XYZ file of C-alpha atoms in Angstrom:
626
model
C -5.579 -38.038 31.794
C -3.167 -39.741 29.428
C -6.285 -40.645 27.447
C -6.180 -37.047 26.211
C -3.730 -37.998 23.486
C -6.440 -40.140 21.893
C -8.709 -37.130 21.315
C -6.617 -35.612 18.491
C -4.954 -38.925 17.589
C -8.183 -40.622 16.488
C -9.129 -38.022 13.833
C -5.475 -38.019 12.741
C -5.651 -41.803 12.352
C -8.879 -41.424 10.394
C -7.123 -38.925 8.116
C -4.222 -41.326 7.514
C -6.496 -44.275 6.761
C -8.880 -42.443 4.442
C -6.037 -40.444 2.930
C -3.590 -43.273 2.231
C -6.143 -45.948 1.317
C -8.555 -43.714 -0.540
C -8.320 -45.750 -3.739
C -9.292 -48.979 -1.950
C -12.233 -47.543 0.009
C -15.664 -47.001 -1.429
C -17.567 -43.838 -0.609
C -19.509 -45.237 2.323
C -16.458 -46.899 3.890
C -14.493 -43.641 3.874
C -17.400 -41.768 5.451
C -17.967 -44.426 8.092
C -14.270 -44.588 9.065
C -14.040 -40.798 9.281
C -17.246 -40.581 11.344
C -16.168 -43.351 13.726
C -12.812 -41.635 14.257
C -14.441 -38.359 15.341
C -17.192 -40.195 17.240
C -14.648 -42.131 19.313
C -12.823 -38.877 19.946
C -16.086 -37.481 21.316
C -16.514 -40.478 23.648
C -12.963 -40.033 24.959
C -13.698 -36.328 25.541
C -16.783 -37.286 27.544
C -14.672 -39.721 29.583
C -12.103 -36.977 30.240
C -14.907 -34.663 31.355
C -16.008 -37.106 34.056
C -12.439 -38.040 35.014
C -11.544 -34.404 35.635
C -14.754 -33.802 37.567
C -14.256 -36.868 39.751
C -10.610 -36.007 40.398
C -11.593 -32.813 42.207
C -9.047 -30.867 40.140
C -9.697 -27.984 37.787
C -7.008 -28.838 35.264
C -4.346 -31.328 34.288
C -1.332 -31.010 31.992
C -0.347 -33.940 29.783
C 3.209 -33.675 28.448
C 3.874 -35.798 25.367
C 7.572 -35.013 24.845
C 10.169 -32.273 25.172
C 9.755 -30.342 21.986
C 12.169 -27.392 21.926
C 15.192 -27.283 24.243
C 17.654 -24.497 23.485
C 19.667 -22.806 26.241
C 17.246 -21.641 28.891
C 14.290 -22.188 26.565
C 12.425 -25.422 27.157
C 9.059 -25.822 25.442
C 7.269 -29.164 25.840
C 4.621 -30.467 23.470
C 1.845 -30.620 26.039
C -1.935 -30.558 26.351
C -3.889 -28.571 28.933
C -7.098 -30.312 29.964
C -9.290 -27.894 31.868
C -12.905 -26.750 31.797
C -12.417 -24.428 28.820
C -10.542 -26.892 26.619
C -12.985 -29.683 27.540
C -15.929 -27.496 26.555
C -14.373 -26.824 23.164
C -13.359 -30.483 22.731
C -16.936 -31.628 23.334
C -18.295 -29.074 20.847
C -15.737 -29.907 18.146
C -16.055 -33.681 18.404
C -19.795 -33.814 19.217
C -21.050 -31.451 16.532
C -18.236 -32.624 14.244
C -19.430 -36.240 14.459
C -22.949 -35.261 13.400
C -21.573 -33.244 10.478
C -19.408 -36.197 9.385
C -22.398 -38.591 9.497
C -24.547 -36.115 7.568
C -21.786 -35.804 4.960
C -22.070 -39.516 4.109
C -25.453 -38.762 2.578
C -24.727 -35.277 1.291
C -21.454 -36.114 -0.489
C -22.624 -39.471 -1.840
C -21.659 -39.765 -5.475
C -18.966 -37.080 -5.437
C -15.851 -38.247 -7.282
C -13.486 -37.097 -4.528
C -15.555 -38.009 -1.510
C -12.707 -40.028 0.051
C -10.388 -37.005 -0.102
C -13.204 -34.956 1.394
C -13.442 -37.147 4.481
C -9.660 -37.257 4.849
C -9.551 -33.449 4.868
C -12.491 -33.213 7.264
C -10.667 -35.498 9.717
C -7.509 -33.413 9.357
C -9.549 -30.268 10.000
C -10.968 -31.766 13.198
C -7.501 -32.886 14.329
C -6.066 -29.398 13.780
C -8.854 -27.700 15.724
C -8.444 -30.138 18.616
C -4.722 -29.409 18.683
C -5.556 -25.704 18.838
C -7.835 -25.932 21.862
C -5.832 -28.590 23.724
C -2.381 -26.983 23.528
C -0.820 -26.029 26.855
C 1.163 -23.207 25.314
C 0.859 -20.670 22.520
C 3.143 -22.608 20.145
C 1.031 -25.788 20.164
C -2.025 -23.561 19.811
C -0.350 -21.914 16.827
C 0.281 -25.262 15.095
C -3.442 -26.022 15.306
C -4.158 -22.434 14.278
C -2.191 -22.855 11.048
C -3.570 -26.344 10.550
C -7.174 -25.138 10.411
C -6.048 -22.378 8.048
C -4.561 -24.946 5.658
C -7.572 -27.266 5.910
C -10.008 -24.427 5.289
C -8.050 -23.577 2.131
C -8.278 -27.189 0.961
C -11.961 -27.612 1.796
C -13.220 -24.231 0.569
C -11.507 -24.961 -2.733
C -12.552 -28.617 -2.690
C -14.296 -28.286 -6.052
C -11.157 -26.711 -7.452
C -12.138 -27.003 -11.114
C -14.329 -23.947 -10.631
C -12.053 -20.834 -10.793
C -14.407 -18.855 -8.539
C -14.062 -21.483 -5.817
C -10.284 -21.390 -6.147
C -10.403 -17.618 -5.737
C -12.542 -17.980 -2.597
C -10.078 -20.475 -1.102
C -7.124 -18.233 -1.895
C -8.936 -15.227 -0.454
C -9.559 -17.052 2.826
C -5.937 -18.177 2.946
C -4.473 -14.726 2.285
C -6.763 -12.828 4.680
C -6.025 -15.294 7.451
C -2.300 -14.901 6.855
C -2.706 -11.140 7.406
C -4.142 -11.884 10.836
C -1.491 -14.498 11.484
C 1.274 -11.917 11.145
C -0.133 -10.115 14.171
C -0.564 -13.379 16.048
C 3.061 -14.442 15.420
C 4.365 -11.055 16.541
C 2.219 -11.352 19.658
C 3.744 -14.729 20.509
C 7.257 -13.364 19.961
C 6.518 -10.424 22.246
C 5.040 -12.792 24.823
C 8.268 -14.790 24.866
C 10.373 -11.625 25.004
C 8.346 -10.317 27.958
C 7.775 -13.481 29.989
C 10.605 -15.769 28.714
C 7.972 -18.420 28.169
C 5.079 -19.371 25.916
C 3.388 -21.618 28.476
C -0.098 -20.515 29.540
C 0.475 -21.285 33.207
C 3.844 -19.488 33.437
C 2.670 -16.423 31.504
C -0.573 -16.034 33.436
C 1.225 -16.435 36.764
C 3.732 -13.711 35.901
C 1.045 -11.462 34.393
C -0.807 -11.479 37.712
C 1.959 -9.286 39.138
C 1.750 -6.681 36.348
C -0.154 -3.416 36.453
C -3.366 -2.741 34.566
C -2.608 -0.902 31.345
C 1.050 -1.914 31.181
C 2.265 -0.989 27.645
C 3.741 -4.434 26.985
C 0.467 -6.174 27.853
C -1.545 -3.730 25.759
C 0.701 -4.298 22.750
C 0.634 -8.087 23.191
C -3.148 -8.211 23.432
C -3.521 -5.955 20.395
C -1.260 -8.192 18.310
C -3.103 -11.323 19.425
C -6.355 -9.531 18.611
C -5.215 -9.041 14.998
C -4.942 -12.808 14.690
C -8.363 -13.307 16.280
C -9.950 -10.732 13.951
C -8.653 -12.630 10.926
C -9.576 -16.089 12.116
C -12.996 -15.117 13.479
C -13.920 -12.886 10.529
C -14.329 -9.507 12.174
C -14.125 -6.062 10.623
C -11.970 -5.415 8.600
C -10.956 -9.026 7.845
C -14.405 -10.596 7.519
C -14.912 -10.713 3.735
C -13.381 -14.168 3.323
C -16.112 -15.885 5.336
C -19.130 -15.260 3.047
C -17.028 -16.376 0.057
C -16.076 -19.530 1.965
C -19.539 -20.810 1.009
C -17.847 -22.117 -2.134
C -17.010 -25.315 -0.272
C -19.471 -28.186 0.242
C -22.229 -27.321 2.740
C -20.939 -29.678 5.505
C -17.650 -27.771 5.317
C -19.553 -24.548 5.903
C -21.262 -26.154 8.894
C -17.948 -27.319 10.340
C -16.163 -24.000 9.781
C -19.037 -21.865 11.075
C -20.162 -24.012 13.985
C -17.433 -26.123 15.510
C -14.050 -25.042 14.237
C -11.998 -22.220 12.731
C -14.175 -19.150 13.296
C -14.421 -19.956 17.000
C -10.613 -20.100 17.262
C -10.262 -16.351 17.795
C -12.958 -16.366 20.481
C -11.267 -19.283 22.217
C -7.814 -17.672 22.088
C -9.021 -14.424 23.679
C -11.007 -16.304 26.331
C -7.928 -18.438 27.050
C -5.882 -15.244 27.424
C -8.508 -13.561 29.619
C -5.960 -12.740 32.336
C -3.924 -10.722 29.839
C -6.958 -8.958 28.382
C -8.218 -7.958 31.805
C -4.960 -6.038 32.161
C -5.533 -4.190 28.868
C -8.649 -1.971 29.075
C -7.726 -0.180 25.843
C -7.763 -3.467 23.962
C -11.073 -4.465 25.531
C -12.653 -1.213 24.369
C -11.370 -1.845 20.851
C -12.869 -5.345 20.952
C -16.236 -3.873 21.962
C -16.175 -1.497 18.989
C -15.078 -4.205 16.548
C -17.621 -6.715 17.841
C -20.581 -4.365 17.879
C -19.749 -2.867 14.479
C -19.310 -6.319 12.934
C -22.560 -7.643 14.419
C -24.631 -4.732 13.099
C -22.858 -4.343 9.769
C -23.131 -8.036 8.831
C -26.773 -8.193 9.945
C -27.679 -5.281 7.671
C -25.978 -6.988 4.715
C -27.882 -10.191 5.532
C -31.157 -8.350 4.878
C -30.586 -8.238 1.121
C -28.926 -11.603 0.484
C -30.840 -14.139 -1.605
C -28.411 -17.064 -1.589
C -29.477 -19.368 1.258
C -25.881 -20.026 2.321
C -24.848 -16.369 2.030
C -27.661 -15.370 4.412
C -26.376 -17.879 6.939
C -22.785 -16.777 6.347
C -23.539 -13.162 7.210
C -25.516 -14.325 10.228
C -22.369 -16.142 11.375
C -20.287 -12.996 11.009
C -22.940 -11.113 12.974
C -23.113 -13.714 15.761
C -19.323 -13.733 15.989
C -19.610 -9.995 16.514
C -21.886 -10.690 19.483
C -19.266 -13.048 20.896
C -16.574 -10.405 20.488
C -18.848 -7.906 22.207
C -19.133 -10.241 25.180
C -15.350 -10.698 25.265
C -14.785 -6.937 25.128
C -17.134 -6.505 28.054
C -14.989 -8.935 30.024
C -17.781 -11.535 30.032
C -15.616 -14.334 28.646
C -17.779 -17.206 29.892
C -20.812 -15.516 28.295
C -18.932 -15.351 25.001
C -18.021 -19.048 25.224
C -21.629 -19.859 26.118
C -22.781 -18.158 22.920
C -20.102 -20.140 21.054
C -21.740 -23.292 22.442
C -25.359 -22.495 21.605
C -24.297 -21.020 18.269
C -22.529 -24.295 17.424
C -25.831 -26.140 17.868
C -28.158 -23.901 15.903
C -25.672 -22.781 13.240
C -24.645 -26.363 12.421
C -28.361 -27.161 12.217
C -29.050 -24.201 9.931
C -26.251 -25.090 7.527
C -27.097 -28.763 7.449
C -30.763 -27.832 6.947
C -29.739 -25.547 4.099
C -27.740 -28.430 2.661
C -30.827 -30.639 2.853
C -32.798 -27.993 0.947
C -30.064 -27.565 -1.676
C -29.845 -31.365 -2.003
C -33.600 -31.549 -2.608
C -33.589 -28.630 -5.073
C -30.873 -30.141 -7.239
C -28.235 -27.613 -6.238
C -30.385 -24.468 -6.384
C -29.399 -21.941 -3.692
C -31.504 -18.880 -4.596
C -34.308 -18.573 -2.035
C -36.433 -16.635 -4.563
C -36.748 -19.832 -6.611
C -37.823 -22.014 -3.700
C -41.056 -21.963 -1.665
C -43.564 -24.528 -0.498
C -41.010 -26.956 0.932
C -42.744 -27.159 4.309
C -44.940 -30.103 3.316
C -42.390 -31.765 1.044
C -39.637 -31.745 3.656
C -41.325 -31.802 7.089
C -38.280 -32.904 9.113
C -36.006 -30.350 7.494
C -38.668 -27.669 8.006
C -39.317 -28.384 11.689
C -35.630 -28.597 12.556
C -34.838 -25.454 10.534
C -37.661 -23.660 12.344
C -36.155 -24.653 15.708
C -32.777 -23.251 14.685
C -34.373 -20.052 13.345
C -36.179 -19.499 16.637
C -32.925 -20.154 18.489
C -30.794 -17.699 16.523
C -33.573 -15.096 16.739
C -33.447 -15.238 20.527
C -36.991 -16.469 21.110
C -37.445 -17.955 24.605
C -36.867 -20.694 25.665
C -34.694 -21.715 22.719
C -30.936 -21.899 23.295
C -30.035 -18.644 21.562
C -32.348 -16.725 23.853
C -30.318 -17.532 26.969
C -26.903 -16.768 25.502
C -28.007 -13.659 23.609
C -29.969 -12.337 26.574
C -26.847 -12.595 28.705
C -24.894 -10.546 26.164
C -27.675 -7.938 26.025
C -27.635 -7.758 29.832
C -23.883 -7.228 29.865
C -24.273 -4.538 27.197
C -26.907 -2.764 29.304
C -24.610 -2.943 32.336
C -21.963 -1.174 30.238
C -24.139 1.566 28.730
C -27.596 2.051 27.246
C -26.339 2.909 23.729
C -24.527 -0.402 23.425
C -27.688 -2.210 24.545
C -29.823 -0.405 21.953
C -27.382 -1.328 19.179
C -27.227 -4.954 20.312
C -31.018 -5.182 20.565
C -31.454 -3.549 17.168
C -29.056 -6.075 15.645
C -31.044 -8.913 17.229
C -34.219 -7.569 15.607
C -32.543 -7.363 12.201
C -31.302 -10.927 12.632
C -34.804 -12.092 13.460
C -36.221 -10.415 10.354
C -33.793 -11.806 7.786
C -33.914 -15.286 9.297
C -37.707 -15.427 9.126
C -37.542 -13.890 5.655
C -35.387 -16.872 4.733
C -37.698 -19.362 6.460
C -40.865 -18.023 4.862
C -39.417 -17.769 1.358
C -38.034 -21.313 1.453
C -40.728 -23.275 3.258
C -43.991 -21.291 2.838
C -46.082 -20.213 -0.116
C -46.124 -21.897 -3.502
C -43.252 -23.741 -5.100
C -41.607 -21.310 -7.513
C -39.152 -23.556 -9.330
C -40.753 -25.383 -12.231
C -39.550 -28.892 -12.896
C -38.232 -29.400 -9.368
C -39.393 -32.414 -7.375
C -38.160 -31.745 -3.841
C -38.214 -34.586 -1.357
C -37.104 -35.208 2.174
C -33.448 -36.155 2.644
C -32.404 -39.691 3.688
C -32.121 -40.623 7.366
C -28.350 -40.351 7.367
C -28.952 -36.629 6.860
C -32.158 -36.084 8.830
C -31.095 -37.882 12.042
C -28.208 -35.420 12.660
C -30.710 -32.617 12.012
C -33.045 -34.003 14.682
C -30.253 -34.391 17.253
C -29.022 -30.851 16.616
C -32.578 -29.513 16.856
C -32.898 -31.000 20.356
C -29.644 -29.294 21.331
C -30.813 -26.029 19.751
C -34.017 -26.141 21.759
C -32.629 -27.212 25.140
C -28.961 -26.122 24.944
C -29.697 -22.859 26.735
C -30.690 -24.712 29.885
C -26.984 -25.358 30.477
C -26.738 -21.835 31.862
C -30.039 -20.803 33.434
C -29.660 -17.422 35.193
C -30.918 -16.753 38.711
C -33.822 -14.784 37.229
C -35.299 -18.095 36.092
C -34.276 -20.036 39.201
C -30.934 -21.272 37.863
C -27.389 -20.805 39.112
C -25.500 -20.118 35.856
C -23.929 -23.560 36.016
C -22.110 -23.217 32.665
C -20.518 -19.893 33.647
C -19.572 -21.254 37.050
C -18.046 -24.294 35.381
C -15.754 -22.046 33.312
C -14.755 -19.833 36.225
C -11.603 -21.795 36.953
C -10.367 -21.463 33.357
C -11.373 -17.907 32.417
C -11.310 -14.838 34.608
C -14.349 -12.734 33.757
C -14.418 -9.101 34.825
C -16.907 -8.302 37.530
C -19.484 -5.642 36.803
C -22.483 -4.100 38.440
C -25.389 -6.411 37.654
C -28.735 -5.001 36.641
C -31.727 -5.710 38.869
C -34.145 -8.535 38.148
C -36.944 -6.050 37.499
C -34.824 -4.296 34.866
C -33.901 -7.619 33.274
C -37.546 -8.726 33.160
C -38.476 -5.469 31.483
C -35.610 -5.897 29.035
C -36.714 -9.435 28.122
C -40.344 -8.365 27.832
C -39.398 -5.535 25.473
C -37.202 -7.697 23.260
C -39.758 -10.515 23.025
C -42.546 -8.105 22.088
C -40.375 -6.539 19.389
C -39.294 -9.942 18.080
C -42.914 -11.082 17.794
C -43.761 -7.907 15.885
C -40.818 -8.509 13.544
C -41.874 -12.132 12.923
C -45.440 -11.010 12.190
C -44.175 -8.299 9.849
C -42.055 -10.809 7.944
C -45.044 -13.178 7.782
C -47.282 -10.476 6.347
C -44.655 -9.515 3.784
C -43.483 -12.887 2.531
C -46.452 -15.198 3.217
C -49.682 -13.200 3.213
C -48.604 -10.735 0.500
C -46.258 -13.313 -1.066
C -43.679 -10.678 -1.926
C -40.574 -12.031 -3.613
C -37.314 -10.051 -3.339
C -36.638 -8.242 -6.572
C -33.810 -9.097 -8.904
C -30.963 -6.891 -10.039
C -33.037 -5.640 -12.966
C -35.457 -3.760 -10.675
C -34.523 -0.217 -9.768
C -33.596 0.216 -6.117
C -33.101 3.190 -3.843
C -29.454 4.187 -3.289
C -29.488 2.708 0.212
C -30.988 -0.570 -1.009
C -28.412 -0.742 -3.780
C -25.559 -0.162 -1.343
C -26.806 -2.910 0.984
C -27.394 -5.286 -1.927
C -23.805 -4.697 -3.006
C -22.568 -5.331 0.537
C -21.396 -1.723 0.955
C -18.919 -2.359 -1.903
C -16.343 -3.530 0.618
C -14.908 -6.148 -1.733
C -14.587 -3.544 -4.484
C -12.932 -1.113 -2.066
C -10.420 -3.784 -1.029
C -9.764 -4.626 -4.669
C -9.162 -0.978 -5.498
C -7.142 -0.173 -2.392
C -5.037 -3.338 -2.095
C -5.511 -6.014 -4.735
C -5.073 -3.853 -7.852
C -2.143 -1.749 -6.539
C -0.332 -4.866 -5.363
C -1.107 -6.532 -8.686
C 0.304 -3.574 -10.596
C 3.346 -3.455 -8.319
C 3.909 -7.178 -8.811
C 3.685 -6.852 -12.590
C 6.081 -3.885 -12.535
C 8.596 -5.731 -10.374
C 8.331 -8.787 -12.613
C 8.729 -6.932 -15.889
C 11.210 -4.218 -14.877
C 13.162 -5.660 -11.986
C 13.049 -9.452 -12.189
C 13.056 -9.760 -15.997
C 15.623 -6.999 -16.692
C 17.824 -6.831 -13.588
C 17.462 -9.805 -11.248
C 16.904 -12.523 -13.825
C 19.830 -11.609 -16.113
C 22.049 -10.930 -13.066
C 21.368 -14.342 -11.644
C 21.898 -15.909 -15.063
C 25.181 -14.029 -15.441
C 26.424 -15.204 -12.065
C 25.599 -18.733 -13.104
C 27.407 -18.284 -16.412
C 30.545 -16.898 -14.744
C 30.526 -19.665 -12.182
C 30.156 -22.225 -14.940
C 33.098 -20.759 -16.904
C 35.264 -20.682 -13.813
C 34.352 -24.283 -13.273
C 35.392 -25.108 -16.818
C 38.777 -23.511 -16.204
C 39.458 -25.217 -12.900
C 38.028 -28.504 -14.112
C 41.224 -29.012 -16.212
C 43.210 -29.375 -13.010
C 41.378 -32.595 -12.248
C 40.935 -34.152 -15.663
C 44.022 -36.414 -15.423
C 45.526 -34.879 -18.598
C 49.274 -35.556 -18.208
C 50.344 -33.116 -20.921
C 48.386 -30.288 -19.246
C 49.898 -31.173 -15.858
C 53.438 -31.047 -17.408
C 52.624 -27.735 -19.067
C 51.327 -26.305 -15.779
C 54.392 -27.581 -13.900
C 56.814 -26.000 -16.374
C 54.839 -22.757 -16.390
C 54.905 -22.714 -12.611
C 58.631 -23.303 -12.462
C 59.244 -20.481 -14.968
C 57.017 -18.113 -12.986
C 58.837 -19.062 -9.799
C 62.254 -18.421 -11.414
C 61.126 -15.075 -12.772
C 59.787 -14.157 -9.361
C 63.092 -15.082 -7.665
C 65.161 -13.138 -10.180
C 63.078 -9.995 -9.864
C 63.204 -9.623 -6.101
């Protein structure tokens, strides 16, 4: 298991090589080195998977060194290799390798491509540190690392002020969540005198359900997860994160960062099972986020923005599963989502590459014949995210719908309705981009090079067959993926619905999905309707959805502007008038005192004689007066 150190070390080495020698490497060399580093990390992860399976153990701890030793506190820098961390390691390095290879073609010709690959390697390293840590502090280092890397990569094209704003927005909103996460870790240490997963979970097993300390801890950790995984109310940074290069979007949305919150809650499943209040809050947040983001996705016309809101919505589904205590189901959706979302973003990148940077789907059309590989792979991912059987998204989403139905019928209706909305806006996107007539004059779209299309083909295979990792008993399977995670996450048991009910549920959803797909086809292919621009009058509801419910404007009015005004006031009235002059005056006084005392050490004999005589006279006067 000592091989585990190589998993994060290889991307770190790739970062150092491409970062320090970036002036000596050409564009292809930097991309190849970065891709090999993550690819080797993937191979080591595969080796660890088989080593752990053959060992007959469920987990192994690899201690690198004693990190913090203070009094009774002893925190090692250690990795926990178990079924959950291995699952995440395989996703991060496997999907990450394909994204790195794709980037060689996509970023070719960019002036700062070597810096790009260095930052991508650092991003991968940070995420691996996050999922491999054996305690909350190592996890937190990776947590902050992905936050920093996302800031760097979202603002990669920093000469554009709007991109800088998007990077800063992501950084600030994540820091808001991080405050809760840090407080949660402090309270964990105060309660359990440890930050180690194994020690905390062992002690927590003896605590009562609903204990106030556990509830408060889980709520604070949840604040961090809400920020990192873009849930209501801290989701607005994720759609703006599209400012970065498309492979960055694929990496953030599919294999890293946004899955961190899901992973952290699943890792802490023992604590969350003891906090039913927190679980109910997670259900509300997850379901509201899934529906809210899906509705906004209906009116988006930027190809990447549509996918961004679909990510927020799918993350809501994952939170819903976590809130229902179905942690392995949530991680399963993380897995299938990594396949089809990476494919969707890379496919979108292929389209943008072919259209010379154009991202408005209203100006596209007719790309099906010009880009057959991109079209077929994009279609596979669209079917997967829509939940069409037997594509991967069907299995994971169906499991979440089943868990929702086990909880209550209203939750199931909301989850099903959100799935239908998702299906509509994804096929709206597919039809507008790939069907009909080409609407952009002067464009000469063409298929992308193999370095970009081969990763698309591999991801499309995973998007089609990835769901077979966890075939339920209804279809003759034994839920092998969920069973595999059982030793690492403790899912809450619930009353399972009957097979007849589940068959009826699947039949209903498939029928409705087919109707939705046909409706979208009639609207955007047969009738060739193109979404209207801002100049066309809309109904109030349409206008609200188009403007994303004005959430950004509300945040600007409620927080950004007041804090801006407060900052200006403090600068002009407090810092400029009181603090600044006060500090300057202290410096001036100190300087003058220094000038006075400096004479004592100048070596001026006449001054020394004068001081000696003055001292003697003062001493005599003092003696005579007492």
